[in-house]
Structures are given as C-alpha cells and as structure tokens.
C-alpha cells in the first residue's frame, strides 16, 4: 500500500488515479475538514492527519510500503511567510521522522524546480545545488531547505528520492492552478490578460508517472527533474484558440507596466483574498532562464513527457466538460 500526502492537490489526485490504475492500494492523508472533491469516488483509504502534527502521522504511515510526500503550500507572493516555512520545512521533517520510525521502505519527495539555484544562462539540471537562500520567494527557500533535509535523511539511510517538476498543467485541476486558470479562461472565450514571457511547462500525468518511476527505479538520495517543454504564454493562448476553434479577446500588458503594477498587486490580492497572478515573483519566473533538462530522468527512469499541444488540448476539454457538468447539475 502506498501513502500519499497532499493527495487532493493537482499532482496528488492524478498520482492517486495512476496508482489505482496499476492495481495498487492507496491510503491518503487528509487534513481535517479538507474538501475531497478531487478524489471523490476513488477507492482509497482516507485517514485524517496533519504534517505539522507528528503524532498524527504514525497511524497512517504504519503498514505502508512507501510514501509519496506532496503536501505543501505554494505561494507567489513576496516577503517572508512563516506558515509556508512551517508546512514545507517542518512538515517535511515530521514526515521524514515518521517514515524512519515506522520503517517506510521508500519515500518520494516532490520538490520543485524553484528549489534549485537560479542561473541566468546555461542548462538547468541536477548538477546545480539547492538554494535555501534564494532571494526570489519564501516558497523557493522553503522547498530548497526541505529538499536538503530529504537528502540528509537519505545520507543517513532512508530510501528517499527527490523529484523536481517544472510548471505543471493538465486535466484534473480541480483547485485551479495559476496556469490552469489562464487556460480555463481562454477556453471559456473570456477576455484574457497576459504578460509576454515563457516557461517550461509539463503535463501533470507525466509528473505522476515520473514520481512512480522514481519510486521504482530512483536511487537513494538522487534528484530527478521532471520537465516538459518551454512555451511562451502567447503561444499557449494561441494553442487554446486553435484547439477550440473559437476566438477570444487577448490583451497583452507591456512588461514594464506589469512590473510597475506588480509593486501594488500583492496588497490587492491580500485585501480581496483572491488568487494572485501578477506579482514580482510570477513576472520574474516568466523572464527567467527556463532552459531545463530532464535528460537524467529520461535516462534513469524512462521518463518521456508528452507534447504540450496534447496537454493543453486535454486540459481544455477537461475544463469545458467540468463546466458543462456543473451547469447540468445546478
């Protein structure tokens, strides 16, 4: 039986589906009161627990042959954030402690490409170090520190491996990721505001396959980048237009104007409690080096990401089907 933390998230619920398709038994760690919409109807054993409460982890960990640790908090907001640090760092340390105490045979930690040290030019691969002093965001620093903790646990004997996805898109995006919302808005023919830039995007299903491959063939203490393909935001939107065959208004915000406005948008997002999109962090990512290699994962794990066209097409169909289902069931 596999235990999955963060199972209701985008990667998590797709990973659960993949494991069940293989015939594996799956147990999921669920926060008390957490919505189970993304895994509703799936044949899983759900146990309540919290990575910040070490005592709550021992019961779900016992009897599991391995753990996929995905529970964490993502943020593109500026400034320090103690909650992000606690969940991503202290929560991971609790998971490592529980894994050791309960004799877990394998732990796969989902880190992030943003945990890796930024370089302005050249190839981004696993030879670069993790950077807990990253100046770009609290999320990046927390994931880097947590990843270093996993590496340390592996050096001490825990069978742990690390996976670093890039920008994840794809179907089953129940909570609406940032790029998922961009695709959904365009698919619904709504006016879409964007800033010119590009990044490496990867299909969530390929990430889930990569995590399973890391559990089966990954070497203790090793890291594997799970990237896809670099694509500009403009081309992504044009791809949605081609797939739907429908036009929609596209509004390009000049980068310098977006950069100026991003000084104030964090206050707006905090005040309205809405999901951030344009922040200094997100703009920096779109202009950062996204020359990212998954050669190691391909060589060691057999990782083969699909085309982004297929990913975008399936995402568009999924969002439109979800909208139609919601309309019928009103």
PDB file of N, CA, C and O in Angstrom, residues 287-319:
ATOM      1  N   UNK A 287      10.414  35.618 -17.051  1.00  0.00           N
ATOM      2  CA  UNK A 287      11.587  36.148 -17.736  1.00  0.00           C
ATOM      3  C   UNK A 287      12.878  35.419 -17.339  1.00  0.00           C
ATOM      4  O   UNK A 287      13.956  35.782 -17.790  1.00  0.00           O
ATOM      5  N   UNK A 288      12.755  34.403 -16.492  1.00  0.00           N
ATOM      6  CA  UNK A 288      13.944  33.701 -16.018  1.00  0.00           C
ATOM      7  C   UNK A 288      14.416  32.656 -17.021  1.00  0.00           C
ATOM      8  O   UNK A 288      13.712  32.322 -17.985  1.00  0.00           O
ATOM      9  N   UNK A 289      15.589  32.135 -16.789  1.00  0.00           N
ATOM     10  CA  UNK A 289      16.143  31.069 -17.617  1.00  0.00           C
ATOM     11  C   UNK A 289      15.302  29.804 -17.456  1.00  0.00           C
ATOM     12  O   UNK A 289      15.170  29.271 -16.358  1.00  0.00           O
ATOM     13  N   UNK A 290      14.719  29.348 -18.548  1.00  0.00           N
ATOM     14  CA  UNK A 290      13.919  28.120 -18.483  1.00  0.00           C
ATOM     15  C   UNK A 290      14.475  27.062 -19.437  1.00  0.00           C
ATOM     16  O   UNK A 290      13.731  26.266 -20.014  1.00  0.00           O
ATOM     17  N   UNK A 291      15.773  27.072 -19.578  1.00  0.00           N
ATOM     18  CA  UNK A 291      16.466  26.041 -20.360  1.00  0.00           C
ATOM     19  C   UNK A 291      16.716  24.861 -19.422  1.00  0.00           C
ATOM     20  O   UNK A 291      17.779  24.730 -18.820  1.00  0.00           O
ATOM     21  N   UNK A 292      15.713  24.013 -19.282  1.00  0.00           N
ATOM     22  CA  UNK A 292      15.698  22.984 -18.241  1.00  0.00           C
ATOM     23  C   UNK A 292      15.752  21.596 -18.870  1.00  0.00           C
ATOM     24  O   UNK A 292      15.021  21.302 -19.817  1.00  0.00           O
ATOM     25  N   UNK A 293      16.599  20.747 -18.325  1.00  0.00           N
ATOM     26  CA  UNK A 293      16.807  19.408 -18.895  1.00  0.00           C
ATOM     27  C   UNK A 293      16.200  18.313 -18.021  1.00  0.00           C
ATOM     28  O   UNK A 293      16.349  18.322 -16.803  1.00  0.00           O
ATOM     29  N   UNK A 294      15.501  17.368 -18.677  1.00  0.00           N
ATOM     30  CA  UNK A 294      15.033  16.170 -17.973  1.00  0.00           C
ATOM     31  C   UNK A 294      15.801  14.931 -18.454  1.00  0.00           C
ATOM     32  O   UNK A 294      15.328  13.793 -18.313  1.00  0.00           O
ATOM     33  N   UNK A 295      16.993  15.153 -18.996  1.00  0.00           N
ATOM     34  CA  UNK A 295      17.776  14.045 -19.566  1.00  0.00           C
ATOM     35  C   UNK A 295      18.072  12.967 -18.527  1.00  0.00           C
ATOM     36  O   UNK A 295      18.040  11.769 -18.837  1.00  0.00           O
ATOM     37  N   UNK A 296      18.363  13.368 -17.304  1.00  0.00           N
ATOM     38  CA  UNK A 296      18.680  12.385 -16.268  1.00  0.00           C
ATOM     39  C   UNK A 296      17.473  11.503 -15.974  1.00  0.00           C
ATOM     40  O   UNK A 296      17.598  10.269 -15.851  1.00  0.00           O
ATOM     41  N   UNK A 297      16.287  12.116 -15.849  1.00  0.00           N
ATOM     42  CA  UNK A 297      15.075  11.337 -15.582  1.00  0.00           C
ATOM     43  C   UNK A 297      14.755  10.409 -16.751  1.00  0.00           C
ATOM     44  O   UNK A 297      14.298   9.277 -16.549  1.00  0.00           O
ATOM     45  N   UNK A 298      14.990  10.873 -17.958  1.00  0.00           N
ATOM     46  CA  UNK A 298      14.755  10.022 -19.134  1.00  0.00           C
ATOM     47  C   UNK A 298      15.709   8.836 -19.129  1.00  0.00           C
ATOM     48  O   UNK A 298      15.299   7.686 -19.359  1.00  0.00           O
ATOM     49  N   UNK A 299      16.953   9.112 -18.829  1.00  0.00           N
ATOM     50  CA  UNK A 299      17.976   8.063 -18.836  1.00  0.00           C
ATOM     51  C   UNK A 299      17.765   7.059 -17.688  1.00  0.00           C
ATOM     52  O   UNK A 299      17.841   5.850 -17.900  1.00  0.00           O
ATOM     53  N   UNK A 300      17.493   7.549 -16.498  1.00  0.00           N
ATOM     54  CA  UNK A 300      17.435   6.680 -15.323  1.00  0.00           C
ATOM     55  C   UNK A 300      16.052   6.097 -15.056  1.00  0.00           C
ATOM     56  O   UNK A 300      15.934   4.991 -14.519  1.00  0.00           O
ATOM     57  N   UNK A 301      15.008   6.844 -15.427  1.00  0.00           N
ATOM     58  CA  UNK A 301      13.648   6.434 -15.072  1.00  0.00           C
ATOM     59  C   UNK A 301      12.784   6.084 -16.274  1.00  0.00           C
ATOM     60  O   UNK A 301      11.654   5.617 -16.100  1.00  0.00           O
ATOM     61  N   UNK A 302      13.281   6.341 -17.473  1.00  0.00           N
ATOM     62  CA  UNK A 302      12.453   6.129 -18.654  1.00  0.00           C
ATOM     63  C   UNK A 302      11.395   7.200 -18.829  1.00  0.00           C
ATOM     64  O   UNK A 302      10.380   6.994 -19.499  1.00  0.00           O
ATOM     65  N   UNK A 303      11.621   8.367 -18.259  1.00  0.00           N
ATOM     66  CA  UNK A 303      10.659   9.468 -18.274  1.00  0.00           C
ATOM     67  C   UNK A 303      10.542  10.058 -19.674  1.00  0.00           C
ATOM     68  O   UNK A 303      11.544  10.452 -20.274  1.00  0.00           O
ATOM     69  N   UNK A 304       9.306  10.122 -20.201  1.00  0.00           N
ATOM     70  CA  UNK A 304       9.085  10.633 -21.550  1.00  0.00           C
ATOM     71  C   UNK A 304       7.852  11.532 -21.548  1.00  0.00           C
ATOM     72  O   UNK A 304       6.728  11.057 -21.714  1.00  0.00           O
ATOM     73  N   UNK A 305       8.011  12.852 -21.349  1.00  0.00           N
ATOM     74  CA  UNK A 305       6.844  13.732 -21.324  1.00  0.00           C
ATOM     75  C   UNK A 305       6.199  13.865 -22.693  1.00  0.00           C
ATOM     76  O   UNK A 305       6.874  13.837 -23.724  1.00  0.00           O
ATOM     77  N   UNK A 306       4.889  13.999 -22.701  1.00  0.00           N
ATOM     78  CA  UNK A 306       4.138  14.150 -23.949  1.00  0.00           C
ATOM     79  C   UNK A 306       4.265  15.580 -24.479  1.00  0.00           C
ATOM     80  O   UNK A 306       4.791  16.469 -23.804  1.00  0.00           O
ATOM     81  N   UNK A 307       3.710  15.811 -25.658  1.00  0.00           N
ATOM     82  CA  UNK A 307       3.757  17.151 -26.243  1.00  0.00           C
ATOM     83  C   UNK A 307       2.836  18.087 -25.471  1.00  0.00           C
ATOM     84  O   UNK A 307       1.790  17.675 -24.949  1.00  0.00           O
ATOM     85  N   UNK A 308       3.213  19.358 -25.408  1.00  0.00           N
ATOM     86  CA  UNK A 308       2.371  20.335 -24.719  1.00  0.00           C
ATOM     87  C   UNK A 308       1.061  20.562 -25.465  1.00  0.00           C
ATOM     88  O   UNK A 308       0.051  20.917 -24.850  1.00  0.00           O
ATOM     89  N   UNK A 309       1.057  20.368 -26.764  1.00  0.00           N
ATOM     90  CA  UNK A 309      -0.196  20.509 -27.511  1.00  0.00           C
ATOM     91  C   UNK A 309      -1.226  19.516 -26.971  1.00  0.00           C
ATOM     92  O   UNK A 309      -2.389  19.875 -26.738  1.00  0.00           O
ATOM     93  N   UNK A 310      -0.803  18.279 -26.774  1.00  0.00           N
ATOM     94  CA  UNK A 310      -1.711  17.268 -26.225  1.00  0.00           C
ATOM     95  C   UNK A 310      -2.157  17.651 -24.824  1.00  0.00           C
ATOM     96  O   UNK A 310      -3.330  17.503 -24.464  1.00  0.00           O
ATOM     97  N   UNK A 311      -1.233  18.156 -24.014  1.00  0.00           N
ATOM     98  CA  UNK A 311      -1.567  18.550 -22.650  1.00  0.00           C
ATOM     99  C   UNK A 311      -2.601  19.667 -22.633  1.00  0.00           C
ATOM    100  O   UNK A 311      -3.582  19.611 -21.882  1.00  0.00           O
ATOM    101  N   UNK A 312      -2.375  20.682 -23.463  1.00  0.00           N
ATOM    102  CA  UNK A 312      -3.295  21.819 -23.498  1.00  0.00           C
ATOM    103  C   UNK A 312      -4.659  21.382 -24.019  1.00  0.00           C
ATOM    104  O   UNK A 312      -5.700  21.778 -23.483  1.00  0.00           O
ATOM    105  N   UNK A 313      -4.665  20.547 -25.050  1.00  0.00           N
ATOM    106  CA  UNK A 313      -5.931  20.058 -25.612  1.00  0.00           C
ATOM    107  C   UNK A 313      -6.724  19.285 -24.564  1.00  0.00           C
ATOM    108  O   UNK A 313      -7.940  19.498 -24.391  1.00  0.00           O
ATOM    109  N   UNK A 314      -6.082  18.401 -23.845  1.00  0.00           N
ATOM    110  CA  UNK A 314      -6.777  17.611 -22.820  1.00  0.00           C
ATOM    111  C   UNK A 314      -7.241  18.490 -21.665  1.00  0.00           C
ATOM    112  O   UNK A 314      -8.299  18.250 -21.068  1.00  0.00           O
ATOM    113  N   UNK A 315      -6.446  19.521 -21.344  1.00  0.00           N
ATOM    114  CA  UNK A 315      -6.827  20.436 -20.266  1.00  0.00           C
ATOM    115  C   UNK A 315      -8.060  21.235 -20.659  1.00  0.00           C
ATOM    116  O   UNK A 315      -8.995  21.402 -19.856  1.00  0.00           O
ATOM    117  N   UNK A 316      -8.072  21.737 -21.877  1.00  0.00           N
ATOM    118  CA  UNK A 316      -9.226  22.490 -22.377  1.00  0.00           C
ATOM    119  C   UNK A 316     -10.479  21.619 -22.333  1.00  0.00           C
ATOM    120  O   UNK A 316     -11.537  22.041 -21.831  1.00  0.00           O
ATOM    121  N   UNK A 317     -10.383  20.406 -22.830  1.00  0.00           N
ATOM    122  CA  UNK A 317     -11.549  19.502 -22.839  1.00  0.00           C
ATOM    123  C   UNK A 317     -12.029  19.221 -21.425  1.00  0.00           C
ATOM    124  O   UNK A 317     -13.237  19.161 -21.164  1.00  0.00           O
ATOM    125  N   UNK A 318     -11.081  19.041 -20.500  1.00  0.00           N
ATOM    126  CA  UNK A 318     -11.458  18.724 -19.120  1.00  0.00           C
ATOM    127  C   UNK A 318     -12.177  19.897 -18.471  1.00  0.00           C
ATOM    128  O   UNK A 318     -13.226  19.716 -17.829  1.00  0.00           O
ATOM    129  N   UNK A 319     -11.645  21.101 -18.629  1.00  0.00           N
ATOM    130  CA  UNK A 319     -12.289  22.273 -18.033  1.00  0.00           C
ATOM    131  C   UNK A 319     -13.685  22.495 -18.615  1.00  0.00           C
ATOM    132  O   UNK A 319     -14.631  22.805 -17.880  1.00  0.00           O
TER     133      UNK A 319
END
